[in-house]
């Protein structure tokens, strides 16, 4: 699991950005590796609260509202989640499917 996720169908975090404007990838902190390392058995669960508690992640703007963007592939299908930083995250979800 984690970065070793290479089996067909595994949940793979392709991009994870966190910050005041996570949708603006150059402005966001890249937390893709810490997010992927949190994947176990093709599931990702991040509890409510600041994502700065993840290993290797720091708070880019203390005291400010932050957002989380995760783009991931699951079973060969692209997905995307955009939420407030304190929201709990449970992946994968069909509702996150990304339609081109």
CSV table of C-alpha atoms in Angstrom, one decimal, residues 31-89:
chain,number,residue,atom,x,y,z
A,31,UNK,CA,0.8,17.0,-0.3
A,32,UNK,CA,0.5,14.2,-2.8
A,33,UNK,CA,3.1,11.9,-1.3
A,34,UNK,CA,1.8,12.2,2.3
A,35,UNK,CA,-1.8,11.5,1.0
A,36,UNK,CA,-0.7,8.5,-1.1
A,37,UNK,CA,1.3,7.1,1.9
A,38,UNK,CA,-2.0,7.2,3.9
A,39,UNK,CA,-3.7,4.9,1.4
A,40,UNK,CA,-4.3,1.4,2.8
A,41,UNK,CA,-5.9,-1.4,0.8
A,42,UNK,CA,-7.0,1.1,-1.8
A,43,UNK,CA,-8.9,3.2,0.8
A,44,UNK,CA,-8.0,6.7,2.1
A,45,UNK,CA,-9.5,7.9,5.4
A,46,UNK,CA,-8.4,11.3,6.8
A,47,UNK,CA,-10.3,12.3,9.9
A,48,UNK,CA,-11.8,15.7,10.6
A,49,UNK,CA,-9.3,18.4,11.4
A,50,UNK,CA,-6.3,20.1,10.0
A,51,UNK,CA,-4.3,18.1,7.4
A,52,UNK,CA,-1.1,19.4,8.9
A,53,UNK,CA,-1.2,16.4,11.2
A,54,UNK,CA,-0.1,14.2,8.2
A,55,UNK,CA,3.6,13.3,8.3
A,56,UNK,CA,5.6,15.7,6.3
A,57,UNK,CA,2.9,18.4,6.0
A,58,UNK,CA,3.0,21.9,7.5
A,59,UNK,CA,0.4,24.6,7.7
A,60,UNK,CA,1.1,27.0,4.8
A,61,UNK,CA,-1.1,29.8,6.3
A,62,UNK,CA,-1.9,29.4,10.0
A,63,UNK,CA,-5.2,30.8,11.1
A,64,UNK,CA,-6.6,31.1,7.5
A,65,UNK,CA,-9.3,28.9,5.9
A,66,UNK,CA,-7.7,26.2,3.7
A,67,UNK,CA,-9.0,23.9,1.0
A,68,UNK,CA,-8.0,20.4,0.0
A,69,UNK,CA,-8.0,19.2,-3.6
A,70,UNK,CA,-7.3,15.5,-4.3
A,71,UNK,CA,-7.2,14.1,-7.9
A,72,UNK,CA,-7.0,10.3,-7.9
A,73,UNK,CA,-7.5,7.3,-10.0
A,74,UNK,CA,-9.4,4.3,-8.8
A,75,UNK,CA,-10.1,1.2,-10.9
A,76,UNK,CA,-8.8,3.1,-14.0
A,77,UNK,CA,-11.3,6.0,-13.5
A,78,UNK,CA,-10.3,9.6,-12.7
A,79,UNK,CA,-11.8,11.1,-9.6
A,80,UNK,CA,-11.6,14.5,-7.9
A,81,UNK,CA,-12.5,15.8,-4.4
A,82,UNK,CA,-12.5,19.4,-3.4
A,83,UNK,CA,-13.4,20.2,0.3
A,84,UNK,CA,-12.6,22.4,3.3
A,85,UNK,CA,-9.5,21.3,5.1
A,86,UNK,CA,-11.3,20.3,8.3
A,87,UNK,CA,-13.7,17.9,6.5
A,88,UNK,CA,-13.3,14.2,6.9
A,89,UNK,CA,-12.1,12.5,3.7
